[in-house]
Coordinates of C-alpha atoms in Angstrom, one line a residue:
Chain R
M1 CA 103.8 4.8 54.6
G2 CA 106.7 3.1 56.5
Q3 CA 107.1 0.6 53.6
F4 CA 109.2 1.2 50.6
E5 CA 106.5 0.0 48.3
L6 CA 103.5 2.3 48.2
T7 CA 100.0 1.1 47.2
V8 CA 97.6 3.4 45.3
G9 CA 95.7 3.8 48.6
D10 CA 98.9 5.0 50.3
I11 CA 99.6 7.5 47.6
I12 CA 96.0 8.9 47.8
T13 CA 96.3 9.2 51.6
I14 CA 99.6 11.1 51.2
C15 CA 98.2 13.4 48.6
G16 CA 95.2 14.1 50.7
T17 CA 97.3 14.8 53.8
F18 CA 99.5 17.1 51.8
S19 CA 96.6 19.0 50.2
F20 CA 94.7 19.6 53.4
A21 CA 97.9 20.6 55.2
V22 CA 98.5 23.3 52.5
S23 CA 94.9 24.5 52.7
G24 CA 95.1 24.7 56.5
A25 CA 98.4 26.5 56.5
F26 CA 97.2 29.1 54.0
A27 CA 93.9 29.7 55.8
A28 CA 95.9 30.2 59.1
M29 CA 98.3 32.6 57.4
Q30 CA 95.3 34.6 56.0
K31 CA 94.2 35.0 59.6
R32 CA 97.7 36.1 60.6
L33 CA 98.3 33.4 63.1
D34 CA 101.9 33.0 64.5
V35 CA 104.2 30.2 63.2
F36 CA 102.9 27.7 65.7
G37 CA 99.3 28.5 65.0
V38 CA 99.9 27.8 61.3
L39 CA 101.3 24.4 62.3
I40 CA 98.4 23.6 64.5
I41 CA 95.8 24.5 61.9
A42 CA 97.6 22.7 59.1
F43 CA 97.7 19.6 61.4
A44 CA 94.1 19.8 62.5
T45 CA 92.9 20.3 58.9
S46 CA 95.0 17.5 57.6
V47 CA 94.2 14.8 60.2
G48 CA 90.7 16.0 61.2
G49 CA 88.7 13.9 58.8
G50 CA 90.7 10.7 59.2
T51 CA 90.7 11.0 63.0
L52 CA 86.9 11.2 63.1
R53 CA 86.7 8.3 60.7
D54 CA 89.0 6.1 62.8
I55 CA 87.1 7.1 66.0
L56 CA 83.7 6.3 64.5
L57 CA 85.0 2.9 63.3
G58 CA 86.9 2.2 66.4
D59 CA 90.3 1.8 64.6
V60 CA 92.4 3.1 67.5
P61 CA 95.0 4.4 68.3
V62 CA 94.1 6.7 65.4
F63 CA 96.4 6.6 62.4
W64 CA 98.6 9.6 63.2
L65 CA 99.4 8.2 66.6
K66 CA 100.5 4.9 65.2
N67 CA 102.6 6.4 62.3
A68 CA 104.7 9.5 62.9
N69 CA 105.3 10.0 59.2
Y70 CA 102.0 11.8 58.8
S71 CA 103.0 14.5 61.4
L72 CA 106.4 14.8 59.7
L73 CA 104.7 15.3 56.3
I74 CA 102.4 17.9 57.7
L75 CA 105.3 19.7 59.5
V76 CA 107.4 19.9 56.3
T77 CA 104.4 20.9 54.2
A78 CA 103.5 23.7 56.6
I79 CA 107.0 25.0 56.7
V80 CA 107.3 25.0 52.9
A81 CA 103.9 26.7 52.7
M82 CA 105.2 29.5 55.0
I83 CA 108.4 29.9 53.0
F84 CA 106.6 30.2 49.6
W85 CA 103.7 32.2 51.0
K86 CA 104.8 35.4 49.3
K87 CA 105.4 33.9 45.9
I88 CA 101.8 32.8 45.4
K89 CA 99.7 35.4 43.7
S90 CA 96.2 34.3 44.7
L91 CA 95.9 32.8 48.1
K92 CA 92.2 32.4 47.8
I93 CA 92.4 30.3 44.6
T94 CA 95.3 28.2 46.0
L95 CA 93.4 27.5 49.2
F96 CA 90.3 26.6 47.2
L97 CA 92.2 24.2 44.9
F98 CA 94.0 22.4 47.6
D99 CA 90.8 22.1 49.7
S100 CA 89.0 20.6 46.7
L101 CA 91.8 18.1 46.1
G102 CA 91.9 17.1 49.7
L103 CA 88.2 16.7 49.6
G104 CA 88.4 14.2 46.7
F105 CA 91.3 12.2 48.1
F106 CA 89.9 11.8 51.6
T107 CA 86.4 11.0 50.4
V108 CA 87.9 8.0 48.6
V109 CA 90.1 7.0 51.5
G110 CA 87.1 7.1 53.9
L111 CA 84.8 5.2 51.6
Q112 CA 87.4 2.5 51.1
K113 CA 87.9 2.1 54.8
G114 CA 84.2 1.7 55.2
L115 CA 84.1 -1.0 52.6
A116 CA 87.0 -2.8 54.4
Y117 CA 84.8 -2.8 57.5
D118 CA 82.0 -4.4 55.5
L119 CA 79.6 -1.5 56.1
S120 CA 76.6 -1.2 53.8
P121 CA 77.3 0.9 50.6
G122 CA 75.2 3.9 51.5
I123 CA 76.9 4.1 54.9
C124 CA 80.3 3.9 53.2
V125 CA 79.4 7.0 51.1
A126 CA 78.4 8.8 54.3
L127 CA 81.7 7.8 55.9
G128 CA 83.6 9.0 52.9
T129 CA 81.7 12.3 53.0
V130 CA 82.4 12.7 56.7
T131 CA 86.1 11.9 56.2
G132 CA 86.3 14.4 53.3
C133 CA 84.5 17.2 54.9
F134 CA 85.5 17.1 58.6
G135 CA 89.1 18.4 58.2
G136 CA 87.8 21.6 56.5
I137 CA 85.0 22.0 59.0
T138 CA 87.6 21.8 61.9
R139 CA 89.8 24.3 60.1
D140 CA 86.9 26.7 59.6
I141 CA 85.6 26.4 63.2
L142 CA 89.0 26.9 64.7
L143 CA 89.6 30.0 62.6
N144 CA 86.1 31.2 63.3
N145 CA 85.2 31.3 59.6
I146 CA 81.8 30.2 58.3
P147 CA 82.4 26.6 57.3
L148 CA 82.8 26.2 53.6
I149 CA 80.3 23.3 53.8
F150 CA 77.5 25.7 54.7
R151 CA 78.2 28.4 52.1
K152 CA 76.1 28.4 49.1
E153 CA 78.1 26.4 46.6
I154 CA 77.8 22.6 46.3
Y155 CA 80.3 21.0 48.7
A156 CA 79.4 17.8 50.6
T157 CA 77.2 16.9 47.6
A158 CA 80.4 16.6 45.6
C159 CA 81.6 13.9 48.0
I160 CA 78.4 12.0 47.7
I161 CA 78.4 12.1 43.9
G162 CA 82.1 11.0 43.9
G163 CA 81.2 8.2 46.3
L164 CA 78.3 7.0 44.2
V165 CA 80.6 7.0 41.1
Y166 CA 83.1 4.9 43.1
L167 CA 80.5 2.3 44.0
L168 CA 79.1 2.3 40.4
L169 CA 82.5 1.7 38.8
S170 CA 83.4 -0.9 41.4
Y171 CA 80.2 -2.7 40.7
L172 CA 81.0 -2.6 36.9
N173 CA 84.4 -4.3 37.7
V174 CA 86.4 -1.4 36.5
D175 CA 90.1 -1.6 37.5
A176 CA 90.5 -0.5 41.2
T177 CA 93.2 2.2 40.4
I178 CA 91.0 3.7 37.7
V179 CA 88.0 3.7 40.1
K180 CA 90.0 5.7 42.6
V181 CA 91.5 8.2 40.2
V182 CA 88.1 8.8 38.5
S183 CA 86.3 9.3 41.9
V184 CA 88.9 11.8 43.2
S185 CA 88.6 13.7 39.9
V186 CA 84.8 13.7 40.0
V187 CA 84.8 15.3 43.5
F188 CA 87.5 17.8 42.4
L189 CA 85.8 18.8 39.1
I190 CA 82.4 19.2 40.7
R191 CA 83.8 21.6 43.2
I192 CA 85.6 23.6 40.4
I193 CA 82.5 23.7 38.2
A194 CA 80.2 24.5 41.1
V195 CA 82.3 27.5 42.2
K196 CA 83.1 28.7 38.7
Y197 CA 79.5 28.7 37.6
K198 CA 78.1 29.4 41.1
L199 CA 76.0 26.2 41.1
T200 CA 73.8 25.9 44.1
L201 CA 71.2 23.5 45.5
P202 CA 67.6 24.6 45.9
R203 CA 66.5 26.0 49.3
I204 CA 63.2 25.5 51.1
Y205 CA 61.6 28.6 52.3
Chain L
M1 CA 65.7 -2.0 64.3
G2 CA 66.4 -4.7 61.7
Q3 CA 64.2 -7.1 63.7
F4 CA 60.4 -7.5 63.2
E5 CA 59.8 -7.3 66.9
L6 CA 60.7 -4.0 68.5
T7 CA 61.5 -3.7 72.2
V8 CA 60.5 -0.6 74.2
G9 CA 64.1 0.5 74.0
D10 CA 64.0 0.3 70.2
I11 CA 60.9 2.4 70.0
I12 CA 62.3 5.0 72.3
T13 CA 65.5 5.2 70.1
I14 CA 63.4 5.5 67.0
C15 CA 61.2 8.2 68.5
G16 CA 64.3 10.1 69.7
T17 CA 66.0 9.8 66.3
F18 CA 62.8 11.1 64.6
S19 CA 62.3 14.0 67.0
F20 CA 65.8 15.3 66.8
A21 CA 65.8 14.9 63.0
V22 CA 62.7 17.1 62.9
S23 CA 64.2 19.7 65.2
G24 CA 67.5 19.7 63.1
A25 CA 65.6 20.0 59.8
F26 CA 63.5 22.9 61.1
A27 CA 66.4 24.8 62.6
A28 CA 68.3 24.4 59.3
M29 CA 65.3 25.7 57.3
Q30 CA 65.0 28.7 59.6
K31 CA 68.6 29.5 58.7
R32 CA 67.8 29.1 54.9
L33 CA 70.2 26.3 54.3
D34 CA 69.9 24.5 50.9
V35 CA 68.3 21.0 50.7
F36 CA 71.5 19.2 51.4
G37 CA 72.4 21.5 54.3
V38 CA 69.0 20.6 55.9
L39 CA 69.8 16.9 55.5
I40 CA 73.3 17.3 57.1
I41 CA 72.0 19.3 60.1
A42 CA 69.1 16.8 60.6
F43 CA 71.6 14.0 60.6
A44 CA 74.1 15.7 62.9
T45 CA 71.4 16.6 65.4
S46 CA 69.8 13.2 65.4
V47 CA 73.0 11.0 65.7
G48 CA 75.2 13.5 67.6
G49 CA 74.3 12.5 71.1
G50 CA 74.4 8.7 70.5
T51 CA 77.6 9.0 68.6
L52 CA 79.4 10.8 71.5
R53 CA 77.9 8.2 73.9
D54 CA 79.2 5.3 71.8
I55 CA 82.6 6.9 71.4
L56 CA 82.9 7.6 75.1
L57 CA 81.9 4.0 75.9
G58 CA 84.0 2.5 73.1
D59 CA 81.0 0.8 71.5
V60 CA 82.3 1.1 68.0
P61 CA 81.7 1.2 65.0
V62 CA 79.1 3.6 66.3
F63 CA 75.4 2.7 66.0
W64 CA 74.6 4.5 62.7
L65 CA 77.6 2.9 60.9
K66 CA 76.4 -0.6 61.9
N67 CA 72.7 -0.1 61.1
A68 CA 71.7 1.9 57.9
N69 CA 68.1 2.1 59.1
Y70 CA 68.9 5.2 61.2
S71 CA 70.2 7.1 58.2
L72 CA 67.2 6.1 56.2
L73 CA 64.8 7.2 59.0
I74 CA 66.6 10.6 59.2
L75 CA 66.6 11.0 55.4
V76 CA 62.8 10.3 55.2
T77 CA 62.1 12.5 58.2
A78 CA 64.0 15.5 56.8
I79 CA 62.3 15.2 53.4
V80 CA 58.9 15.0 55.0
A81 CA 59.8 18.0 57.1
M82 CA 60.8 20.0 54.0
I83 CA 57.6 19.1 52.3
F84 CA 55.4 20.1 55.2
W85 CA 57.4 23.1 56.1
K86 CA 54.8 25.7 54.9
K87 CA 51.9 24.0 56.6
I88 CA 53.3 24.5 60.0
K89 CA 52.2 27.7 61.7
S90 CA 54.8 28.2 64.4
L91 CA 58.2 26.9 63.5
K92 CA 59.6 28.1 66.8
I93 CA 57.1 26.1 68.9
T94 CA 57.4 23.0 66.7
L95 CA 61.2 23.1 66.9
F96 CA 61.0 23.5 70.7
L97 CA 58.6 20.6 71.2
F98 CA 60.6 18.2 69.1
D99 CA 63.8 19.3 70.7
S100 CA 62.3 18.6 74.2
L101 CA 60.9 15.2 73.1
G102 CA 64.3 14.2 71.7
L103 CA 65.9 15.3 74.9
G104 CA 63.7 13.0 76.9
F105 CA 64.1 10.0 74.7
F106 CA 67.8 10.2 74.3
T107 CA 68.4 10.9 78.0
V108 CA 66.7 7.5 78.8
V109 CA 68.6 5.7 76.0
G110 CA 72.0 7.0 77.2
L111 CA 71.2 6.2 80.8
Q112 CA 70.2 2.6 80.0
K113 CA 73.3 2.1 77.9
G114 CA 75.4 3.3 80.9
L115 CA 73.6 0.8 83.1
A116 CA 74.2 -2.0 80.6
Y117 CA 78.0 -1.2 80.9
D118 CA 77.8 -1.5 84.7
L119 CA 78.8 2.1 85.3
S120 CA 77.9 3.7 88.6
P121 CA 74.4 5.3 88.9
G122 CA 75.6 8.9 89.0
I123 CA 77.8 8.4 86.0
C124 CA 74.8 6.9 84.1
V125 CA 72.8 10.0 84.8
A126 CA 75.8 12.1 83.4
L127 CA 76.0 9.8 80.3
G128 CA 72.2 10.2 79.8
T129 CA 72.5 14.0 80.0
V130 CA 75.5 14.0 77.6
T131 CA 73.5 11.8 75.1
G132 CA 70.4 13.9 75.4
C133 CA 72.1 17.3 75.1
F134 CA 74.9 16.8 72.6
G135 CA 72.7 16.5 69.5
G136 CA 71.2 19.9 70.2
I137 CA 74.6 21.4 71.0
T138 CA 76.0 20.1 67.7
R139 CA 73.0 21.6 65.8
D140 CA 73.4 25.0 67.5
I141 CA 77.2 25.2 67.0
L142 CA 76.9 24.2 63.3
L143 CA 74.2 26.8 62.7
N144 CA 76.1 29.3 64.7
N145 CA 73.3 29.8 67.2
I146 CA 73.9 30.2 71.0
P147 CA 73.4 26.7 72.3
L148 CA 70.0 26.2 73.9
I149 CA 71.8 24.6 76.8
F150 CA 73.4 27.9 77.7
R151 CA 70.3 30.1 77.4
K152 CA 68.6 31.0 80.5
E153 CA 65.9 28.4 80.9
I154 CA 66.4 25.0 82.6
Y155 CA 67.8 22.5 80.0
A156 CA 70.4 19.9 81.1
T157 CA 68.9 20.1 84.6
A158 CA 65.7 18.5 83.1
C159 CA 67.9 15.5 81.9
I160 CA 69.4 15.1 85.3
I161 CA 66.1 15.2 87.1
G162 CA 64.6 12.7 84.5
G163 CA 67.7 10.5 85.1
L164 CA 67.2 10.5 88.9
V165 CA 63.5 9.7 88.5
Y166 CA 64.6 6.7 86.3
L167 CA 67.0 5.4 89.0
L168 CA 64.5 6.0 91.8
L169 CA 61.7 4.1 90.0
S170 CA 64.0 1.3 89.0
Y171 CA 65.1 1.0 92.6
L172 CA 61.5 0.7 93.7
N173 CA 61.0 -2.2 91.2
V174 CA 58.5 -0.3 89.1
D175 CA 57.8 -2.0 85.7
A176 CA 60.6 -1.2 83.2
T177 CA 58.3 0.1 80.5
I178 CA 56.6 2.5 83.0
V179 CA 60.0 3.7 84.2
K180 CA 61.0 4.6 80.7
V181 CA 57.7 6.3 79.8
V182 CA 57.6 8.3 83.0
S183 CA 61.3 9.4 82.8
V184 CA 60.9 10.6 79.2
S185 CA 57.7 12.5 80.2
V186 CA 59.5 14.1 83.2
V187 CA 62.2 15.5 81.0
F188 CA 59.7 16.7 78.4
L189 CA 57.3 18.3 81.0
I190 CA 60.1 20.1 82.9
R191 CA 61.2 21.7 79.6
I192 CA 57.6 22.8 78.8
I193 CA 57.0 24.2 82.3
A194 CA 60.5 25.8 82.4
V195 CA 60.0 27.7 79.2
K196 CA 56.3 28.5 79.8
Y197 CA 56.9 29.9 83.3
K198 CA 60.4 31.1 82.4
L199 CA 62.0 29.1 85.3
T200 CA 65.7 29.7 85.7
L201 CA 68.4 28.5 88.0
P202 CA 70.2 31.1 90.3
R203 CA 73.4 32.7 89.1
I204 CA 76.5 33.5 91.1
Y205 CA 77.8 37.0 90.6
Chain C
M1 CA 92.2 7.2 92.7
G2 CA 90.2 4.5 94.2
Q3 CA 93.3 3.2 96.0
F4 CA 94.5 4.4 99.4
E5 CA 98.0 4.8 98.1
L6 CA 98.5 7.4 95.5
T7 CA 101.3 7.4 92.9
V8 CA 102.9 10.6 91.7
G9 CA 101.0 10.1 88.5
D10 CA 97.7 10.0 90.4
I11 CA 98.6 13.2 92.3
I12 CA 99.4 15.0 89.1
T13 CA 96.1 13.9 87.5
I14 CA 94.2 15.1 90.6
C15 CA 96.0 18.4 90.6
G16 CA 95.3 18.9 86.9
T17 CA 91.6 17.9 87.3
F18 CA 91.3 20.4 90.1
S19 CA 93.1 23.2 88.3
F20 CA 91.1 23.0 85.1
A21 CA 87.8 22.7 87.1
V22 CA 88.7 26.0 88.9
S23 CA 89.6 27.7 85.6
G24 CA 86.4 26.4 84.0
A25 CA 84.2 27.5 86.9
F26 CA 85.7 31.0 87.0
A27 CA 85.4 31.5 83.2
A28 CA 81.7 30.4 83.4
M29 CA 81.1 32.8 86.3
Q30 CA 82.7 35.7 84.4
K31 CA 80.1 34.9 81.6
R32 CA 77.3 34.9 84.3
L33 CA 76.1 31.4 83.6
D34 CA 73.7 29.9 86.1
V35 CA 74.8 27.4 88.8
F36 CA 74.3 24.4 86.5
G37 CA 76.1 26.1 83.6
V38 CA 79.1 26.7 85.9
L39 CA 79.2 22.9 86.7
I40 CA 79.0 21.9 83.0
I41 CA 81.8 24.2 82.0
A42 CA 84.0 23.2 85.0
F43 CA 83.4 19.5 84.0
A44 CA 84.0 20.0 80.2
T45 CA 87.2 22.0 80.9
S46 CA 88.5 19.5 83.4
V47 CA 87.8 16.2 81.5
G48 CA 88.1 17.6 77.9
G49 CA 91.8 17.0 77.3
G50 CA 91.8 13.5 78.9
T51 CA 88.7 12.5 77.1
L52 CA 90.1 13.3 73.7
R53 CA 93.4 11.6 74.7
D54 CA 91.5 8.4 75.7
I55 CA 89.4 8.4 72.6
L56 CA 92.4 8.9 70.3
L57 CA 94.2 6.0 72.0
G58 CA 91.1 3.8 72.3
D59 CA 91.3 3.5 76.0
V60 CA 87.5 3.3 76.5
P61 CA 85.2 3.7 78.4
V62 CA 87.0 7.0 79.0
F63 CA 88.5 7.6 82.4
W64 CA 85.6 9.6 84.0
L65 CA 83.1 6.9 83.0
K66 CA 85.1 4.3 84.8
N67 CA 85.9 6.2 87.9
A68 CA 83.2 8.4 89.5
N69 CA 85.8 10.1 91.8
Y70 CA 86.7 12.6 89.0
S71 CA 83.2 13.9 88.7
L72 CA 82.9 14.1 92.4
L73 CA 86.2 16.1 92.6
I74 CA 85.0 18.5 89.9
L75 CA 81.6 18.9 91.5
V76 CA 83.1 19.8 94.9
T77 CA 85.7 22.1 93.3
A78 CA 83.0 24.0 91.3
I79 CA 80.9 24.4 94.4
V80 CA 83.8 25.7 96.5
A81 CA 84.8 28.0 93.6
M82 CA 81.2 29.5 93.5
I83 CA 81.3 30.0 97.3
F84 CA 84.7 31.8 97.4
W85 CA 84.0 33.7 94.2
K86 CA 83.6 37.1 95.9
K87 CA 86.7 36.7 98.1
I88 CA 89.0 36.6 95.2
K89 CA 90.3 40.0 94.1
S90 CA 91.5 39.3 90.5
L91 CA 89.5 36.7 88.7
K92 CA 91.5 37.2 85.5
I93 CA 94.8 36.4 87.2
T94 CA 93.3 33.5 89.2
L95 CA 91.8 32.0 86.0
F96 CA 95.1 32.4 84.2
L97 CA 97.2 30.8 87.0
F98 CA 94.9 27.7 87.2
D99 CA 94.7 27.4 83.5
S100 CA 98.5 27.4 83.3
L101 CA 98.8 24.9 86.1
G102 CA 96.3 22.6 84.5
L103 CA 98.2 22.9 81.2
G104 CA 101.4 21.7 82.8
F105 CA 99.8 18.8 84.7
F106 CA 97.8 17.5 81.8
T107 CA 100.7 17.8 79.3
V108 CA 102.7 15.4 81.5
V109 CA 99.8 13.1 82.0
G110 CA 99.1 12.8 78.3
L111 CA 102.8 12.4 77.4
Q112 CA 103.2 9.6 80.0
K113 CA 100.1 7.8 78.6
G114 CA 101.5 8.0 75.1
L115 CA 104.8 6.4 76.4
A116 CA 102.8 3.7 78.1
Y117 CA 101.3 2.9 74.7
D118 CA 104.8 2.7 73.1
L119 CA 104.1 5.6 70.7
S120 CA 107.2 7.3 69.2
P121 CA 108.6 10.2 71.4
G122 CA 107.5 13.0 69.0
I123 CA 104.0 11.7 68.9
C124 CA 103.9 11.5 72.7
V125 CA 104.8 15.2 72.9
A126 CA 102.0 15.9 70.4
L127 CA 99.6 13.8 72.5
G128 CA 100.7 15.6 75.7
T129 CA 100.1 18.9 73.9
V130 CA 96.6 17.9 72.8
T131 CA 95.7 16.6 76.3
G132 CA 97.0 19.8 77.9
C133 CA 95.3 22.2 75.4
F134 CA 92.0 20.6 74.6
G135 CA 90.2 21.3 77.9
G136 CA 90.9 25.0 77.6
I137 CA 89.8 25.0 73.9
T138 CA 86.5 23.3 74.8
R139 CA 85.9 25.8 77.6
D140 CA 86.6 28.7 75.3
I141 CA 84.5 27.4 72.4
L142 CA 81.5 26.6 74.7
L143 CA 81.7 30.1 76.2
N144 CA 82.2 31.7 72.8
N145 CA 85.6 33.2 73.7
I146 CA 88.5 33.3 71.3
P147 CA 90.5 30.3 72.4
L148 CA 93.5 31.2 74.6
I149 CA 95.5 29.0 72.3
F150 CA 95.1 31.3 69.4
R151 CA 95.7 34.6 71.2
K152 CA 99.1 36.1 70.8
E153 CA 101.1 34.8 73.7
I154 CA 102.9 31.5 73.7
Y155 CA 100.5 28.7 74.7
A156 CA 100.8 25.3 73.0
T157 CA 104.5 26.0 72.5
A158 CA 104.9 25.8 76.3
C159 CA 103.5 22.2 76.3
I160 CA 105.9 21.2 73.5
I161 CA 108.9 22.6 75.4
G162 CA 107.7 21.0 78.6
G163 CA 107.3 17.7 76.7
L164 CA 110.8 17.9 75.2
V165 CA 112.3 18.6 78.7
Y166 CA 110.4 15.5 80.0
L167 CA 111.9 13.3 77.2
L168 CA 115.4 14.8 77.7
L169 CA 115.5 14.3 81.5
S170 CA 114.0 10.8 81.1
Y171 CA 116.8 10.0 78.6
L172 CA 119.4 11.3 81.1
N173 CA 117.9 8.8 83.7
V174 CA 116.8 11.5 86.1
D175 CA 114.5 10.3 88.8
A176 CA 110.9 9.9 87.5
T177 CA 109.3 12.1 90.1
I178 CA 111.8 14.9 89.5
V179 CA 111.2 14.6 85.7
K180 CA 107.5 15.1 86.3
V181 CA 107.8 18.0 88.7
V182 CA 110.3 19.8 86.5
S183 CA 108.2 19.3 83.3
V184 CA 105.0 20.7 84.9
S185 CA 107.0 23.6 86.3
V186 CA 108.6 24.3 82.9
V187 CA 105.1 24.6 81.2
F188 CA 103.8 26.7 84.0
L189 CA 106.7 29.1 84.1
I190 CA 106.9 29.5 80.4
R191 CA 103.2 30.6 80.4
I192 CA 103.9 33.0 83.3
I193 CA 106.9 34.5 81.6
A194 CA 105.3 34.6 78.2
V195 CA 102.3 36.6 79.5
K196 CA 104.3 38.8 81.9
Y197 CA 106.8 39.8 79.2
K198 CA 104.3 39.5 76.3
L199 CA 106.5 37.0 74.5
T200 CA 105.1 36.1 71.1
L201 CA 106.1 33.9 68.2
P202 CA 106.8 35.4 64.8
R203 CA 104.1 35.6 62.2
I204 CA 104.3 35.1 58.5
Y205 CA 102.7 37.8 56.4

């Protein structure tokens, strides 16, 4: 992010950081936290997945310690979110949309990083899923909400399908940028469709 | 695990991974999670302790990123657990037995790894205890149960005693395989006896 | 800590370890945990912040695995706390004072370590804040309390202000020992004043 030329990967990371910061800020405002609490939750939501990814891989100091731009982006995003709070009609839908976007972006970021570490494909999908889901899990645990991931609609499954699409398209030699855009969209759309049509996975009992 | 010849250490790790995957899968089914939720909880319970151990030691990428066989074992275990779910009469007892077994196996795995890193003996016992207990703590926090470790019966204390037995027998030059088998059994039996006879530690108030 | 000559940094770390061990032990006794539960919570509270700091930085094995003196100090502190439990008139105030002291000590320890890793100043303040706050967050989550950090009085903000004071005084070439003592005091006093006068940050809703 410190460079003047951004790669597609950088842009996806920035979009994911922004999306999860928005979802964290709105979730914190719903719980009536003070100004600083909103900043903390926006930060934890936004960096949570990538931090766990870097720790699991051993790529330390973790990304936001090495590059202050992430913290700056989250700070600005949270402040803007607080200012525009009242202009937004449905907080619930806004929160849901940004959570789903962040999920898609970070799934792809995590998966790519796994590939860069030469991990086996299945493990890369798992790492992408962990990266995508952990920010939201952190947000929900800190706010004492039931984690979205354990509510009834399809959630982590969207990351897995998105990750498999990524691997399939890469295997078919599709252009790298298209692979990324399609994979993010797949995760995002599965979430939208799952919530809209209340799609659920079967239970065992 | 990728080798055709397994060491005693490998077998203990496999048994621990299997035991905690079973306990995680059953705990998730008790909470009526969907198929994918059962897989996630089985996975988190099974790799939780070893992941924290590797992160604390700095042995990264953590074990399940480097070796896909663990994920495969957990996947198969969780699927089998879901299929045989209805054939098992007492879920509560099954869950308890596999949790206790996993506790014993992983305490020994963690302790050994500490010794391999030349940490002082007391710290190795602490690392074994953390490795043994953290999978179950993760499972209970994710499922919003009160962690087993903080309920009234002896839990982490079993790991500490098992760890001390391991150090004592090693010091007495007992055969390494016997040391491991005895230590795992000690942790397992202390849990069984503690729950059967409702043994508790004193409180201060 | 293994040396006979202690630096100011060592003394601050020891004081922070001691303070958070006391706060953890008292919080666990309030919840009527057994003897071993008190030890675990004292340990988790005391090493939590520094463990996350070391993991984020990649300084592994983490400090308490490398140096058994920390565990020893926490063990002795927890035992002494259990013995003197009944002599203390107000547990609530004692817990609050030691939590505030630990917060100040560990904020400075974390910030210094960030500077030693050549991280940018703002990130060092964030790392100090994480180091200061995470022990208490771990304690409160394990005991199923609402984290102090998300209650209404100023908490993490005290760490941030203390961190900024540290940077400012260092920039003005004030003596290093004075910088540390003043920064710890600032965090501690802000907490005392915030709770005494019920100072809160504004909310957005």
